[in-house]
mmCIF file of C-alpha atoms in Angstrom:
data_model
loop_
_atom_site.group_PDB
_atom_site.id
_atom_site.type_symbol
_atom_site.label_atom_id
_atom_site.label_comp_id
_atom_site.label_asym_id
_atom_site.label_seq_id
_atom_site.Cartn_x
_atom_site.Cartn_y
_atom_site.Cartn_z
ATOM 1 C CA UNK A 1 146.264 100.167 186.259
ATOM 2 C CA UNK A 2 147.960 96.994 187.470
ATOM 3 C CA UNK A 3 145.295 94.552 188.578
ATOM 4 C CA UNK A 4 147.822 91.964 189.756
ATOM 5 C CA UNK A 5 150.909 93.116 191.611
ATOM 6 C CA UNK A 6 154.006 91.409 192.874
ATOM 7 C CA UNK A 7 155.652 94.067 194.987
ATOM 8 C CA UNK A 8 158.959 92.303 195.533
ATOM 9 C CA UNK A 9 161.015 92.253 192.347
ATOM 10 C CA UNK A 10 163.541 89.885 193.920
ATOM 11 C CA UNK A 11 163.977 87.505 196.846
ATOM 12 C CA UNK A 12 167.068 85.705 198.092
ATOM 13 C CA UNK A 13 166.783 82.589 200.271
ATOM 14 C CA UNK A 14 169.198 80.017 201.651
ATOM 15 C CA UNK A 15 168.882 76.444 200.403
ATOM 16 C CA UNK A 16 166.636 74.364 202.665
ATOM 17 C CA UNK A 17 164.742 77.357 204.036
ATOM 18 C CA UNK A 18 161.240 78.513 203.121
ATOM 19 C CA UNK A 19 160.621 80.856 200.182
ATOM 20 C CA UNK A 20 157.492 83.004 200.371
ATOM 21 C CA UNK A 21 156.401 84.896 197.286
ATOM 22 C CA UNK A 22 153.534 87.340 197.546
ATOM 23 C CA UNK A 23 150.926 88.637 195.147
ATOM 24 C CA UNK A 24 148.106 91.178 195.520
ATOM 25 C CA UNK A 25 145.151 91.787 193.243
ATOM 26 C CA UNK A 26 142.542 94.498 192.973
ATOM 27 C CA UNK A 27 139.850 93.040 190.718
ATOM 28 C CA UNK A 28 137.069 91.397 192.748
ATOM 29 C CA UNK A 29 135.993 89.444 189.663
ATOM 30 C CA UNK A 30 139.135 87.304 189.779
ATOM 31 C CA UNK A 31 138.331 83.863 191.111
ATOM 32 C CA UNK A 32 141.090 81.608 189.825
ATOM 33 C CA UNK A 33 144.771 82.098 190.532
ATOM 34 C CA UNK A 34 147.884 80.425 189.200
ATOM 35 C CA UNK A 35 151.632 80.495 189.791
ATOM 36 C CA UNK A 36 154.163 80.032 187.033
ATOM 37 C CA UNK A 37 157.934 79.676 187.063
ATOM 38 C CA UNK A 38 160.003 81.044 184.212
ATOM 39 C CA UNK A 39 163.618 80.489 183.209
ATOM 40 C CA UNK A 40 165.302 82.812 180.689
ATOM 41 C CA UNK A 41 164.552 82.035 177.038
ATOM 42 C CA UNK A 42 161.772 79.594 178.015
ATOM 43 C CA UNK A 43 158.022 79.878 178.355
ATOM 44 C CA UNK A 44 156.425 79.959 181.816
ATOM 45 C CA UNK A 45 155.933 76.579 183.484
ATOM 46 C CA UNK A 46 152.703 75.998 185.415
ATOM 47 C CA UNK A 47 153.308 75.263 189.108
ATOM 48 C CA UNK A 48 150.077 75.330 191.064
ATOM 49 C CA UNK A 49 146.642 76.927 191.044
ATOM 50 C CA UNK A 50 143.817 77.717 193.437
ATOM 51 C CA UNK A 51 140.195 78.667 192.952
ATOM 52 C CA UNK A 52 138.420 81.171 195.143
ATOM 53 C CA UNK A 53 136.370 78.505 196.896
ATOM 54 C CA UNK A 54 139.561 77.333 198.634
ATOM 55 C CA UNK A 55 142.080 79.078 200.837
ATOM 56 C CA UNK A 56 144.925 76.616 200.446
ATOM 57 C CA UNK A 57 146.249 74.181 197.887
ATOM 58 C CA UNK A 58 149.320 71.968 198.197
ATOM 59 C CA UNK A 59 151.424 70.115 195.664
ATOM 60 C CA UNK A 60 154.620 68.622 196.986
ATOM 61 C CA UNK A 61 156.970 71.393 198.097
ATOM 62 C CA UNK A 62 154.603 74.089 196.799
ATOM 63 C CA UNK A 63 151.660 75.520 198.720
ATOM 64 C CA UNK A 64 149.490 78.429 197.649
ATOM 65 C CA UNK A 65 147.442 80.389 200.178
ATOM 66 C CA UNK A 66 144.564 82.669 199.215
ATOM 67 C CA UNK A 67 143.158 85.411 201.439
ATOM 68 C CA UNK A 68 140.115 86.707 199.564
ATOM 69 C CA UNK A 69 139.235 89.446 202.033
ATOM 70 C CA UNK A 70 142.732 90.905 201.693
ATOM 71 C CA UNK A 71 142.920 90.115 197.954
ATOM 72 C CA UNK A 72 146.254 88.498 198.617
ATOM 73 C CA UNK A 73 147.868 85.218 197.705
ATOM 74 C CA UNK A 74 151.220 83.705 198.481
ATOM 75 C CA UNK A 75 153.331 80.828 197.263
ATOM 76 C CA UNK A 76 155.390 78.887 199.801
ATOM 77 C CA UNK A 77 158.243 76.670 198.676
ATOM 78 C CA UNK A 78 159.576 74.318 201.334
ATOM 79 C CA UNK A 79 162.391 73.371 201.339
ATOM 80 C CA UNK A 80 163.888 75.713 198.762
ATOM 81 C CA UNK A 81 166.410 74.240 196.349
ATOM 82 C CA UNK A 82 168.941 75.945 194.042
ATOM 83 C CA UNK A 83 166.987 74.635 191.047
ATOM 84 C CA UNK A 84 164.050 76.759 192.200
ATOM 85 C CA UNK A 85 165.973 79.892 191.212
ATOM 86 C CA UNK A 86 163.843 81.521 188.519
ATOM 87 C CA UNK A 87 161.296 84.284 187.988
ATOM 88 C CA UNK A 88 157.897 83.505 189.505
ATOM 89 C CA UNK A 89 154.699 85.011 188.134
ATOM 90 C CA UNK A 90 151.292 84.979 189.718
ATOM 91 C CA UNK A 91 148.319 85.190 187.381
ATOM 92 C CA UNK A 92 144.587 85.619 187.804
ATOM 93 C CA UNK A 93 141.491 84.860 185.807
ATOM 94 C CA UNK A 94 137.899 86.022 186.114
ATOM 95 C CA UNK A 95 134.698 83.979 185.957
ATOM 96 C CA UNK A 96 133.725 85.283 182.550
ATOM 97 C CA UNK A 97 137.182 85.714 181.057
ATOM 98 C CA UNK A 98 137.649 82.310 179.488
ATOM 99 C CA UNK A 99 141.328 81.479 179.675
ATOM 100 C CA UNK A 100 142.521 85.089 179.703
ATOM 101 C CA UNK A 101 145.176 85.490 182.389
ATOM 102 C CA UNK A 102 146.287 88.744 183.978
ATOM 103 C CA UNK A 103 149.878 88.472 185.181
ATOM 104 C CA UNK A 104 151.846 90.175 187.907
ATOM 105 C CA UNK A 105 155.244 91.647 187.142
ATOM 106 C CA UNK A 106 157.187 88.688 188.520
ATOM 107 C CA UNK A 107 159.561 88.052 191.424
ATOM 108 C CA UNK A 108 163.077 86.785 190.829
ATOM 109 C CA UNK A 109 163.889 84.089 193.377
ATOM 110 C CA UNK A 110 167.515 83.226 194.089
ATOM 111 C CA UNK A 111 168.188 80.179 196.246
ATOM 112 C CA UNK A 112 171.744 80.132 197.524
ATOM 113 C CA UNK A 113 173.490 76.806 198.194
ATOM 114 C CA UNK W 1 152.814 64.034 175.283
ATOM 115 C CA UNK W 2 154.543 66.706 173.230
ATOM 116 C CA UNK W 3 154.371 70.213 174.625
ATOM 117 C CA UNK W 4 153.330 73.430 172.950
ATOM 118 C CA UNK W 5 155.552 74.219 170.000
ATOM 119 C CA UNK W 6 156.138 77.605 168.423
ATOM 120 C CA UNK W 7 157.835 78.514 165.195
ATOM 121 C CA UNK W 8 160.028 80.257 164.439
ATOM 122 C CA UNK W 9 161.945 80.670 167.698
ATOM 123 C CA UNK W 10 163.694 83.841 166.568
ATOM 124 C CA UNK W 11 162.764 86.430 163.988
ATOM 125 C CA UNK W 12 164.233 89.730 162.864
ATOM 126 C CA UNK W 13 162.112 92.141 160.858
ATOM 127 C CA UNK W 14 162.222 95.801 159.904
ATOM 128 C CA UNK W 15 159.687 98.499 160.614
ATOM 129 C CA UNK W 16 156.660 98.403 158.350
ATOM 130 C CA UNK W 17 156.926 94.716 157.543
ATOM 131 C CA UNK W 18 154.453 92.110 158.683
ATOM 132 C CA UNK W 19 155.081 88.844 160.481
ATOM 133 C CA UNK W 20 153.246 85.578 161.091
ATOM 134 C CA UNK W 21 153.966 83.373 164.094
ATOM 135 C CA UNK W 22 152.772 79.815 164.476
ATOM 136 C CA UNK W 23 151.718 77.728 167.462
ATOM 137 C CA UNK W 24 150.853 74.041 167.764
ATOM 138 C CA UNK W 25 149.021 73.247 171.010
ATOM 139 C CA UNK W 26 149.280 70.112 173.099
ATOM 140 C CA UNK W 27 147.339 67.306 171.463
ATOM 141 C CA UNK W 28 143.704 67.423 172.558
ATOM 142 C CA UNK W 29 143.792 71.046 173.708
ATOM 143 C CA UNK W 30 141.270 73.220 171.929
ATOM 144 C CA UNK W 31 142.036 76.583 173.515
ATOM 145 C CA UNK W 32 145.031 78.608 172.371
ATOM 146 C CA UNK W 33 146.006 81.963 173.852
ATOM 147 C CA UNK W 34 148.705 84.428 172.852
ATOM 148 C CA UNK W 35 150.701 86.704 175.139
ATOM 149 C CA UNK W 36 153.303 89.392 174.612
ATOM 150 C CA UNK W 37 156.173 89.770 177.066
ATOM 151 C CA UNK W 38 158.240 92.952 177.150
ATOM 152 C CA UNK W 39 160.545 94.322 179.868
ATOM 153 C CA UNK W 40 158.361 97.391 180.344
ATOM 154 C CA UNK W 41 154.844 95.923 180.219
ATOM 155 C CA UNK W 42 155.439 92.377 181.421
ATOM 156 C CA UNK W 43 153.207 89.563 180.229
ATOM 157 C CA UNK W 44 150.100 90.837 178.473
ATOM 158 C CA UNK W 45 147.205 88.905 177.005
ATOM 159 C CA UNK W 46 146.674 89.334 173.268
ATOM 160 C CA UNK W 47 143.786 87.001 172.395
ATOM 161 C CA UNK W 48 142.354 83.531 172.893
ATOM 162 C CA UNK W 49 140.938 81.159 170.327
ATOM 163 C CA UNK W 50 138.671 78.228 171.015
ATOM 164 C CA UNK W 51 137.223 75.981 168.327
ATOM 165 C CA UNK W 52 138.399 78.370 165.593
ATOM 166 C CA UNK W 53 136.628 81.359 167.183
ATOM 167 C CA UNK W 54 138.166 84.282 169.012
ATOM 168 C CA UNK W 55 136.812 84.021 172.539
ATOM 169 C CA UNK W 56 138.660 86.895 174.222
ATOM 170 C CA UNK W 57 140.745 89.829 173.101
ATOM 171 C CA UNK W 58 143.218 91.969 175.006
ATOM 172 C CA UNK W 59 143.902 95.657 174.660
ATOM 173 C CA UNK W 60 146.087 95.659 171.556
ATOM 174 C CA UNK W 61 145.661 97.577 168.277
ATOM 175 C CA UNK W 62 144.073 95.992 165.235
ATOM 176 C CA UNK W 63 147.528 95.396 163.727
ATOM 177 C CA UNK W 64 147.602 92.304 165.918
ATOM 178 C CA UNK W 65 145.376 89.521 164.656
ATOM 179 C CA UNK W 66 145.132 85.783 164.888
ATOM 180 C CA UNK W 67 143.303 82.717 163.751
ATOM 181 C CA UNK W 68 142.858 79.098 164.656
ATOM 182 C CA UNK W 69 142.551 76.140 162.340
ATOM 183 C CA UNK W 70 140.360 73.074 162.648
ATOM 184 C CA UNK W 71 143.287 71.077 164.098
ATOM 185 C CA UNK W 72 143.608 73.728 166.853
ATOM 186 C CA UNK W 73 146.885 75.068 165.489
ATOM 187 C CA UNK W 74 146.986 78.838 165.672
ATOM 188 C CA UNK W 75 148.754 81.707 163.968
ATOM 189 C CA UNK W 76 149.108 85.309 164.947
ATOM 190 C CA UNK W 77 149.932 88.114 162.576
ATOM 191 C CA UNK W 78 151.347 91.557 163.219
ATOM 192 C CA UNK W 79 151.133 94.030 160.355
ATOM 193 C CA UNK W 80 153.024 97.291 159.877
ATOM 194 C CA UNK W 81 155.600 96.415 162.505
ATOM 195 C CA UNK W 82 156.786 99.068 164.937
ATOM 196 C CA UNK W 83 159.940 99.124 167.057
ATOM 197 C CA UNK W 84 157.781 98.653 170.145
ATOM 198 C CA UNK W 85 156.548 95.305 168.843
ATOM 199 C CA UNK W 86 159.915 93.782 169.715
ATOM 200 C CA UNK W 87 159.026 91.210 172.337
ATOM 201 C CA UNK W 88 158.779 87.573 173.278
ATOM 202 C CA UNK W 89 155.489 86.216 171.940
ATOM 203 C CA UNK W 90 154.170 83.290 173.920
ATOM 204 C CA UNK W 91 151.492 80.820 173.001
ATOM 205 C CA UNK W 92 149.617 78.806 175.619
ATOM 206 C CA UNK W 93 147.187 75.937 175.250
ATOM 207 C CA UNK W 94 144.587 74.707 177.668
ATOM 208 C CA UNK W 95 142.540 71.514 177.982
ATOM 209 C CA UNK W 96 139.483 73.630 178.726
ATOM 210 C CA UNK W 97 137.896 70.958 180.894
ATOM 211 C CA UNK W 98 135.868 73.509 182.799
ATOM 212 C CA UNK W 99 135.292 76.992 181.549
ATOM 213 C CA UNK W 100 137.350 79.486 183.537
ATOM 214 C CA UNK W 101 139.310 76.968 185.660
ATOM 215 C CA UNK W 102 141.991 75.610 183.428
ATOM 216 C CA UNK W 103 145.733 75.721 183.735
ATOM 217 C CA UNK W 104 147.516 76.920 180.634
ATOM 218 C CA UNK W 105 150.690 75.405 179.253
ATOM 219 C CA UNK W 106 153.120 77.690 177.507
ATOM 220 C CA UNK W 107 155.401 77.172 174.568
ATOM 221 C CA UNK W 108 158.998 78.435 174.480
ATOM 222 C CA UNK W 109 158.023 81.627 172.668
ATOM 223 C CA UNK W 110 159.100 83.449 169.530
ATOM 224 C CA UNK W 111 161.585 86.256 170.064
ATOM 225 C CA UNK W 112 160.706 89.024 167.585
ATOM 226 C CA UNK W 113 163.163 91.858 167.011
ATOM 227 C CA UNK W 114 162.041 94.824 164.937
ATOM 228 C CA UNK W 115 164.835 97.002 163.528
#
């Protein structure tokens, strides 16, 4: 039973355009969400997070949107750069789960020059 | 500030052996979590330690165990290795400023291959 799902295994975008990565969750107890970027042979790198009391959080080129009623979140990268090419994971945590994260399966983003 | 470090980076073992992996968190971080990444199951939570106590545990058999020392460094142990234990084992530390709302910072991982 996958509680966090990233339905698009891959996404290809032209440099300078917007990249939108999507994530759905099923567990209503999740109230904190994070996005990580991962290069091969490295650990995930934290990008941005959002708690359930917000519906949007921005950090530079990265914006995360949360739609609690739809149990859906998305990561927008504007403008996309070739260096953004990596696997992106969304993760979720519940109010009583300490720092335990439940991860989605990842989306491979390719930004073409 | 130095990041999360994990040793060794690569390890090859045979079935039935045991293995110990080590993690040093970012200075000042008291929470350390372990994750297993495999192609089939993705990233899965193993356990979390905070102030030398296991705070959370994932759905893994008892062959997987861990501990945390007073300096927050952590080790995980896998006994009686199976082929399916081949994976990238990731350690993450967290500043734990507020319970439940902390970003976690990952180390580079230990690639374990079981033959």
